[in-house]
Amino acid sequence: VGGAMEPIQAIRESRALIILRGDFGDRLKDITQILVEEGFLAIEVAMNFPHALEQIAQITQALKGRATIGAGTVLSIEEARRALEAGACFIGSPHTDESLLAFCREGGIPAIPGAFTPSEIWRAWQGGAAMVKIFPAMPGGPEYLRNLRGPFPDIPFLPTGGVTVENAAAFLSAGAVAVGVGSALVGSYVMAPEGLSQLREACRRLYRSLRAL
């Protein structure tokens, strides 16, 4: 990826992958600017809403070389292809699909498939996943993750779905390498008048908690 940080490295160093889901209009640039300034260098745009491709293109352009941008909720190779054309440099999914993993592997694109059961986790890892997204992370929580860590000590887990500013650190303590945080951090509140300063404050709280371990 020209000049940009290697995606998996960026997620590991940030200890979080920030997921943007929804239409943030002209606040998109400010939101992503704040995320990067506060130390979150990996951003994923969820593909399951109308303007995802434009968002990926816009953010990739605005943050060139300063952050790594990927596509999430990718369900098919066709969707992955479109996301990559828009500038995404990693592909996240809620599920494990061997053909999608093979497509990413052949293209040298880091894939972060979703898995929940031990069999799914192993299949995802065997299929070439760069990290395995434990999805949904709640209600199983850190305790479920801790139990998975025993048989799979070396698989990098990225719990996503139900991770909040408050519980994120507990997932790291339980053995995650990073957490996926979506609307609990970048929610609809960011569109309110005070939204951006609230976002910055929430980012600082999250960043501190992930480093307090």
PDB file of C-alpha atoms in Angstrom:
ATOM      1  CA  VAL A   1       0.000   0.000   0.000  1.00  0.00           C
ATOM      2  CA  GLY A   2       1.742   3.126  -1.246  1.00  0.00           C
ATOM      3  CA  GLY A   3       3.104   5.055   1.708  1.00  0.00           C
ATOM      4  CA  ALA A   4       0.346   3.957   4.097  1.00  0.00           C
ATOM      5  CA  MET A   5       0.971   1.925   7.197  1.00  0.00           C
ATOM      6  CA  GLU A   6       0.489  -1.804   6.876  1.00  0.00           C
ATOM      7  CA  PRO A   7      -3.167  -2.352   7.931  1.00  0.00           C
ATOM      8  CA  ILE A   8      -2.718  -5.113  10.513  1.00  0.00           C
ATOM      9  CA  GLN A   9       0.202  -3.261  12.062  1.00  0.00           C
ATOM     10  CA  ALA A  10      -1.949  -0.109  12.315  1.00  0.00           C
ATOM     11  CA  ILE A  11      -4.774  -2.019  14.032  1.00  0.00           C
ATOM     12  CA  ARG A  12      -2.362  -3.660  16.485  1.00  0.00           C
ATOM     13  CA  GLU A  13      -0.642  -0.376  17.327  1.00  0.00           C
ATOM     14  CA  SER A  14      -3.917   1.515  17.747  1.00  0.00           C
ATOM     15  CA  ARG A  15      -5.279  -1.467  19.720  1.00  0.00           C
ATOM     16  CA  ALA A  16      -8.583  -0.670  18.028  1.00  0.00           C
ATOM     17  CA  LEU A  17     -10.236  -0.712  14.639  1.00  0.00           C
ATOM     18  CA  ILE A  18     -12.802   2.085  14.421  1.00  0.00           C
ATOM     19  CA  ILE A  19     -15.879   1.204  12.392  1.00  0.00           C
ATOM     20  CA  LEU A  20     -17.882   3.930  10.658  1.00  0.00           C
ATOM     21  CA  ARG A  21     -21.430   2.967   9.836  1.00  0.00           C
ATOM     22  CA  GLY A  22     -23.879   5.469   8.418  1.00  0.00           C
ATOM     23  CA  ASP A  23     -23.975   8.762   6.615  1.00  0.00           C
ATOM     24  CA  PHE A  24     -21.960  11.468   8.353  1.00  0.00           C
ATOM     25  CA  GLY A  25     -22.311  13.948   5.506  1.00  0.00           C
ATOM     26  CA  ASP A  26     -19.803  16.784   5.547  1.00  0.00           C
ATOM     27  CA  ARG A  27     -18.670  15.883   9.073  1.00  0.00           C
ATOM     28  CA  LEU A  28     -16.915  12.782   7.761  1.00  0.00           C
ATOM     29  CA  LYS A  29     -13.609  14.562   7.256  1.00  0.00           C
ATOM     30  CA  ASP A  30     -13.665  16.100  10.745  1.00  0.00           C
ATOM     31  CA  ILE A  31     -14.610  12.786  12.357  1.00  0.00           C
ATOM     32  CA  THR A  32     -11.778  10.860  10.725  1.00  0.00           C
ATOM     33  CA  GLN A  33      -9.350  13.717  11.401  1.00  0.00           C
ATOM     34  CA  ILE A  34     -10.174  13.517  15.133  1.00  0.00           C
ATOM     35  CA  LEU A  35      -9.783   9.711  15.159  1.00  0.00           C
ATOM     36  CA  VAL A  36      -6.307   9.956  13.642  1.00  0.00           C
ATOM     37  CA  GLU A  37      -5.221  12.872  15.848  1.00  0.00           C
ATOM     38  CA  GLU A  38      -6.250  10.864  18.908  1.00  0.00           C
ATOM     39  CA  GLY A  39      -4.178   7.855  17.880  1.00  0.00           C
ATOM     40  CA  PHE A  40      -6.631   5.609  16.007  1.00  0.00           C
ATOM     41  CA  LEU A  41      -4.907   4.830  12.728  1.00  0.00           C
ATOM     42  CA  ALA A  42      -7.178   2.088  11.392  1.00  0.00           C
ATOM     43  CA  ILE A  43     -10.679   2.919  10.138  1.00  0.00           C
ATOM     44  CA  GLU A  44     -13.222   0.606   8.563  1.00  0.00           C
ATOM     45  CA  VAL A  45     -16.223   1.789   6.560  1.00  0.00           C
ATOM     46  CA  ALA A  46     -19.222  -0.550   6.743  1.00  0.00           C
ATOM     47  CA  MET A  47     -20.405  -1.413   3.243  1.00  0.00           C
ATOM     48  CA  ASN A  48     -24.062  -2.011   4.143  1.00  0.00           C
ATOM     49  CA  PHE A  49     -25.378   1.470   3.461  1.00  0.00           C
ATOM     50  CA  PRO A  50     -25.618   3.635   0.321  1.00  0.00           C
ATOM     51  CA  HIS A  51     -22.559   5.929   0.365  1.00  0.00           C
ATOM     52  CA  ALA A  52     -19.889   3.549   1.599  1.00  0.00           C
ATOM     53  CA  LEU A  53     -17.773   3.575  -1.561  1.00  0.00           C
ATOM     54  CA  GLU A  54     -17.723   7.385  -1.745  1.00  0.00           C
ATOM     55  CA  GLN A  55     -16.777   7.480   1.938  1.00  0.00           C
ATOM     56  CA  ILE A  56     -13.885   5.075   1.417  1.00  0.00           C
ATOM     57  CA  ALA A  57     -12.624   7.127  -1.521  1.00  0.00           C
ATOM     58  CA  GLN A  58     -12.992  10.405   0.376  1.00  0.00           C
ATOM     59  CA  ILE A  59     -11.278   9.239   3.572  1.00  0.00           C
ATOM     60  CA  THR A  60      -8.479   7.466   1.698  1.00  0.00           C
ATOM     61  CA  GLN A  61      -7.773  10.717  -0.142  1.00  0.00           C
ATOM     62  CA  ALA A  62      -7.968  12.907   2.974  1.00  0.00           C
ATOM     63  CA  LEU A  63      -5.808  10.698   5.189  1.00  0.00           C
ATOM     64  CA  LYS A  64      -3.263   9.541   2.638  1.00  0.00           C
ATOM     65  CA  GLY A  65      -0.328   7.911   4.386  1.00  0.00           C
ATOM     66  CA  ARG A  66      -1.623   8.841   7.854  1.00  0.00           C
ATOM     67  CA  ALA A  67      -4.127   6.039   8.438  1.00  0.00           C
ATOM     68  CA  THR A  68      -5.205   2.758   6.936  1.00  0.00           C
ATOM     69  CA  ILE A  69      -8.740   2.535   5.540  1.00  0.00           C
ATOM     70  CA  GLY A  70     -10.653  -0.684   4.974  1.00  0.00           C
ATOM     71  CA  ALA A  71     -14.114  -1.915   4.076  1.00  0.00           C
ATOM     72  CA  GLY A  72     -16.279  -3.812   6.536  1.00  0.00           C
ATOM     73  CA  THR A  73     -19.428  -5.929   6.324  1.00  0.00           C
ATOM     74  CA  VAL A  74     -18.156  -7.204   2.972  1.00  0.00           C
ATOM     75  CA  LEU A  75     -20.304 -10.187   1.973  1.00  0.00           C
ATOM     76  CA  SER A  76     -19.084 -11.042  -1.521  1.00  0.00           C
ATOM     77  CA  ILE A  77     -16.062 -10.952  -3.817  1.00  0.00           C
ATOM     78  CA  GLU A  78     -17.906  -8.433  -5.988  1.00  0.00           C
ATOM     79  CA  GLU A  79     -18.296  -6.092  -3.012  1.00  0.00           C
ATOM     80  CA  ALA A  80     -14.658  -6.600  -2.052  1.00  0.00           C
ATOM     81  CA  ARG A  81     -13.584  -5.727  -5.572  1.00  0.00           C
ATOM     82  CA  ARG A  82     -15.586  -2.481  -5.541  1.00  0.00           C
ATOM     83  CA  ALA A  83     -14.228  -1.527  -2.119  1.00  0.00           C
ATOM     84  CA  LEU A  84     -10.643  -2.124  -3.236  1.00  0.00           C
ATOM     85  CA  GLU A  85     -11.220   0.004  -6.346  1.00  0.00           C
ATOM     86  CA  ALA A  86     -12.465   2.790  -4.072  1.00  0.00           C
ATOM     87  CA  GLY A  87      -9.191   2.610  -2.124  1.00  0.00           C
ATOM     88  CA  ALA A  88      -9.790   0.145   0.732  1.00  0.00           C
ATOM     89  CA  CYS A  89      -6.646  -1.720   1.774  1.00  0.00           C
ATOM     90  CA  PHE A  90      -8.176  -4.442   3.941  1.00  0.00           C
ATOM     91  CA  ILE A  91     -11.459  -6.362   3.917  1.00  0.00           C
ATOM     92  CA  GLY A  92     -13.572  -7.130   6.979  1.00  0.00           C
ATOM     93  CA  SER A  93     -16.588  -9.466   7.061  1.00  0.00           C
ATOM     94  CA  PRO A  94     -19.118 -10.575   9.646  1.00  0.00           C
ATOM     95  CA  HIS A  95     -18.665 -14.180   8.500  1.00  0.00           C
ATOM     96  CA  THR A  96     -16.103 -16.660   7.193  1.00  0.00           C
ATOM     97  CA  ASP A  97     -16.341 -17.369   3.477  1.00  0.00           C
ATOM     98  CA  GLU A  98     -13.519 -19.460   2.005  1.00  0.00           C
ATOM     99  CA  SER A  99     -13.887 -18.066  -1.513  1.00  0.00           C
ATOM    100  CA  LEU A 100     -13.706 -14.464  -0.248  1.00  0.00           C
ATOM    101  CA  LEU A 101     -10.653 -15.389   1.839  1.00  0.00           C
ATOM    102  CA  ALA A 102      -9.009 -16.980  -1.200  1.00  0.00           C
ATOM    103  CA  PHE A 103      -9.728 -13.860  -3.277  1.00  0.00           C
ATOM    104  CA  CYS A 104      -8.029 -11.677  -0.650  1.00  0.00           C
ATOM    105  CA  ARG A 105      -5.135 -14.085  -0.247  1.00  0.00           C
ATOM    106  CA  GLU A 106      -4.453 -14.140  -3.993  1.00  0.00           C
ATOM    107  CA  GLY A 107      -4.556 -10.348  -4.128  1.00  0.00           C
ATOM    108  CA  GLY A 108      -2.337  -9.907  -1.082  1.00  0.00           C
ATOM    109  CA  ILE A 109      -5.149  -8.076   0.733  1.00  0.00           C
ATOM    110  CA  PRO A 110      -5.419  -8.559   4.519  1.00  0.00           C
ATOM    111  CA  ALA A 111      -8.756 -10.193   5.350  1.00  0.00           C
ATOM    112  CA  ILE A 112     -10.489 -10.003   8.727  1.00  0.00           C
ATOM    113  CA  PRO A 113     -13.354 -12.506   8.620  1.00  0.00           C
ATOM    114  CA  GLY A 114     -15.927 -12.842  11.372  1.00  0.00           C
ATOM    115  CA  ALA A 115     -16.210 -16.068  13.358  1.00  0.00           C
ATOM    116  CA  PHE A 116     -17.790 -17.111  16.629  1.00  0.00           C
ATOM    117  CA  THR A 117     -17.431 -20.820  17.334  1.00  0.00           C
ATOM    118  CA  PRO A 118     -14.086 -22.611  17.667  1.00  0.00           C
ATOM    119  CA  SER A 119     -14.673 -24.406  14.347  1.00  0.00           C
ATOM    120  CA  GLU A 120     -15.375 -21.144  12.524  1.00  0.00           C
ATOM    121  CA  ILE A 121     -12.358 -19.468  14.108  1.00  0.00           C
ATOM    122  CA  TRP A 122     -10.074 -22.303  13.004  1.00  0.00           C
ATOM    123  CA  ARG A 123     -11.538 -22.334   9.494  1.00  0.00           C
ATOM    124  CA  ALA A 124     -11.002 -18.583   9.169  1.00  0.00           C
ATOM    125  CA  TRP A 125      -7.409 -18.856  10.359  1.00  0.00           C
ATOM    126  CA  GLN A 126      -6.649 -21.836   8.100  1.00  0.00           C
ATOM    127  CA  GLY A 127      -8.144 -19.876   5.202  1.00  0.00           C
ATOM    128  CA  GLY A 128      -5.545 -17.150   5.582  1.00  0.00           C
ATOM    129  CA  ALA A 129      -7.205 -14.576   7.833  1.00  0.00           C
ATOM    130  CA  ALA A 130      -4.846 -11.795   8.973  1.00  0.00           C
ATOM    131  CA  MET A 131      -6.910 -11.478  12.157  1.00  0.00           C
ATOM    132  CA  VAL A 132     -10.122 -13.172  13.229  1.00  0.00           C
ATOM    133  CA  LYS A 133     -13.015 -10.921  14.152  1.00  0.00           C
ATOM    134  CA  ILE A 134     -14.824 -12.540  17.081  1.00  0.00           C
ATOM    135  CA  PHE A 135     -18.359 -11.493  16.194  1.00  0.00           C
ATOM    136  CA  PRO A 136     -20.550 -10.742  18.006  1.00  0.00           C
ATOM    137  CA  ALA A 137     -18.310  -9.980  20.992  1.00  0.00           C
ATOM    138  CA  MET A 138     -21.309  -9.532  23.293  1.00  0.00           C
ATOM    139  CA  PRO A 139     -23.056 -11.032  25.164  1.00  0.00           C
ATOM    140  CA  GLY A 140     -20.275 -13.650  25.425  1.00  0.00           C
ATOM    141  CA  GLY A 141     -17.929 -10.866  26.470  1.00  0.00           C
ATOM    142  CA  PRO A 142     -14.334 -11.010  27.697  1.00  0.00           C
ATOM    143  CA  GLU A 143     -15.026 -14.285  29.522  1.00  0.00           C
ATOM    144  CA  TYR A 144     -15.922 -16.087  26.272  1.00  0.00           C
ATOM    145  CA  LEU A 145     -12.807 -14.659  24.635  1.00  0.00           C
ATOM    146  CA  ARG A 146     -10.634 -15.813  27.536  1.00  0.00           C
ATOM    147  CA  ASN A 147     -11.945 -19.350  27.070  1.00  0.00           C
ATOM    148  CA  LEU A 148     -11.108 -19.266  23.348  1.00  0.00           C
ATOM    149  CA  ARG A 149      -7.601 -18.044  24.080  1.00  0.00           C
ATOM    150  CA  GLY A 150      -6.681 -21.410  25.691  1.00  0.00           C
ATOM    151  CA  PRO A 151      -6.927 -23.602  22.581  1.00  0.00           C
ATOM    152  CA  PHE A 152      -5.960 -20.773  20.190  1.00  0.00           C
ATOM    153  CA  PRO A 153      -3.055 -18.970  21.872  1.00  0.00           C
ATOM    154  CA  ASP A 154      -1.596 -17.558  18.650  1.00  0.00           C
ATOM    155  CA  ILE A 155      -4.605 -16.409  16.625  1.00  0.00           C
ATOM    156  CA  PRO A 156      -4.989 -12.606  16.721  1.00  0.00           C
ATOM    157  CA  PHE A 157      -8.538 -11.950  17.953  1.00  0.00           C
ATOM    158  CA  LEU A 158     -10.425  -8.740  17.161  1.00  0.00           C
ATOM    159  CA  PRO A 159     -13.691  -8.809  19.160  1.00  0.00           C
ATOM    160  CA  THR A 160     -16.352  -6.655  17.502  1.00  0.00           C
ATOM    161  CA  GLY A 161     -20.050  -6.087  18.110  1.00  0.00           C
ATOM    162  CA  GLY A 162     -21.007  -4.760  21.515  1.00  0.00           C
ATOM    163  CA  VAL A 163     -17.563  -3.352  22.362  1.00  0.00           C
ATOM    164  CA  THR A 164     -17.842   0.005  24.157  1.00  0.00           C
ATOM    165  CA  VAL A 165     -15.488   2.644  25.544  1.00  0.00           C
ATOM    166  CA  GLU A 166     -16.203   1.119  28.967  1.00  0.00           C
ATOM    167  CA  ASN A 167     -15.613  -2.587  28.247  1.00  0.00           C
ATOM    168  CA  ALA A 168     -12.904  -2.382  25.544  1.00  0.00           C
ATOM    169  CA  ALA A 169      -9.923  -2.786  27.877  1.00  0.00           C
ATOM    170  CA  ALA A 170     -11.443  -5.916  29.441  1.00  0.00           C
ATOM    171  CA  PHE A 171     -11.309  -7.595  26.004  1.00  0.00           C
ATOM    172  CA  LEU A 172      -7.603  -6.796  25.698  1.00  0.00           C
ATOM    173  CA  SER A 173      -7.010  -8.213  29.192  1.00  0.00           C
ATOM    174  CA  ALA A 174      -8.829 -11.368  28.081  1.00  0.00           C
ATOM    175  CA  GLY A 175      -6.384 -11.826  25.200  1.00  0.00           C
ATOM    176  CA  ALA A 176      -7.602  -9.748  22.240  1.00  0.00           C
ATOM    177  CA  VAL A 177      -4.878  -7.980  20.233  1.00  0.00           C
ATOM    178  CA  ALA A 178      -7.281  -5.130  19.444  1.00  0.00           C
ATOM    179  CA  VAL A 179     -11.011  -4.361  19.537  1.00  0.00           C
ATOM    180  CA  GLY A 180     -13.461  -3.316  16.844  1.00  0.00           C
ATOM    181  CA  VAL A 181     -15.456  -0.293  18.045  1.00  0.00           C
ATOM    182  CA  GLY A 182     -18.362   1.112  16.065  1.00  0.00           C
ATOM    183  CA  SER A 183     -21.367   3.176  17.078  1.00  0.00           C
ATOM    184  CA  ALA A 184     -20.345   3.076  20.750  1.00  0.00           C
ATOM    185  CA  LEU A 185     -17.602   5.529  19.752  1.00  0.00           C
ATOM    186  CA  VAL A 186     -18.795   7.146  16.512  1.00  0.00           C
ATOM    187  CA  GLY A 187     -22.568   7.226  17.035  1.00  0.00           C
ATOM    188  CA  SER A 188     -25.289   9.501  15.743  1.00  0.00           C
ATOM    189  CA  TYR A 189     -24.450  11.940  18.565  1.00  0.00           C
ATOM    190  CA  VAL A 190     -21.486  13.189  16.502  1.00  0.00           C
ATOM    191  CA  MET A 191     -23.925  15.043  14.241  1.00  0.00           C
ATOM    192  CA  ALA A 192     -25.172  17.211  17.127  1.00  0.00           C
ATOM    193  CA  PRO A 193     -23.690  20.703  17.625  1.00  0.00           C
ATOM    194  CA  GLU A 194     -21.319  19.534  20.380  1.00  0.00           C
ATOM    195  CA  GLY A 195     -20.797  16.174  18.695  1.00  0.00           C
ATOM    196  CA  LEU A 196     -17.220  16.601  17.529  1.00  0.00           C
ATOM    197  CA  SER A 197     -15.857  17.723  20.876  1.00  0.00           C
ATOM    198  CA  GLN A 198     -17.740  14.850  22.533  1.00  0.00           C
ATOM    199  CA  LEU A 199     -16.155  12.476  20.015  1.00  0.00           C
ATOM    200  CA  ARG A 200     -12.680  13.776  20.828  1.00  0.00           C
ATOM    201  CA  GLU A 201     -13.332  13.297  24.538  1.00  0.00           C
ATOM    202  CA  ALA A 202     -14.621   9.727  23.956  1.00  0.00           C
ATOM    203  CA  CYS A 203     -11.561   8.944  21.798  1.00  0.00           C
ATOM    204  CA  ARG A 204      -9.273  10.108  24.592  1.00  0.00           C
ATOM    205  CA  ARG A 205     -11.076   7.954  27.150  1.00  0.00           C
ATOM    206  CA  LEU A 206     -10.891   4.914  24.880  1.00  0.00           C
ATOM    207  CA  TYR A 207      -7.235   5.490  24.011  1.00  0.00           C
ATOM    208  CA  ARG A 208      -6.263   5.860  27.679  1.00  0.00           C
ATOM    209  CA  SER A 209      -8.197   2.769  28.740  1.00  0.00           C
ATOM    210  CA  LEU A 210      -6.571   0.629  26.030  1.00  0.00           C
ATOM    211  CA  ARG A 211      -3.147   1.691  27.246  1.00  0.00           C
ATOM    212  CA  ALA A 212      -3.735   1.451  30.971  1.00  0.00           C
ATOM    213  CA  LEU A 213      -3.173  -2.307  30.987  1.00  0.00           C
TER     214      LEU A 213
END
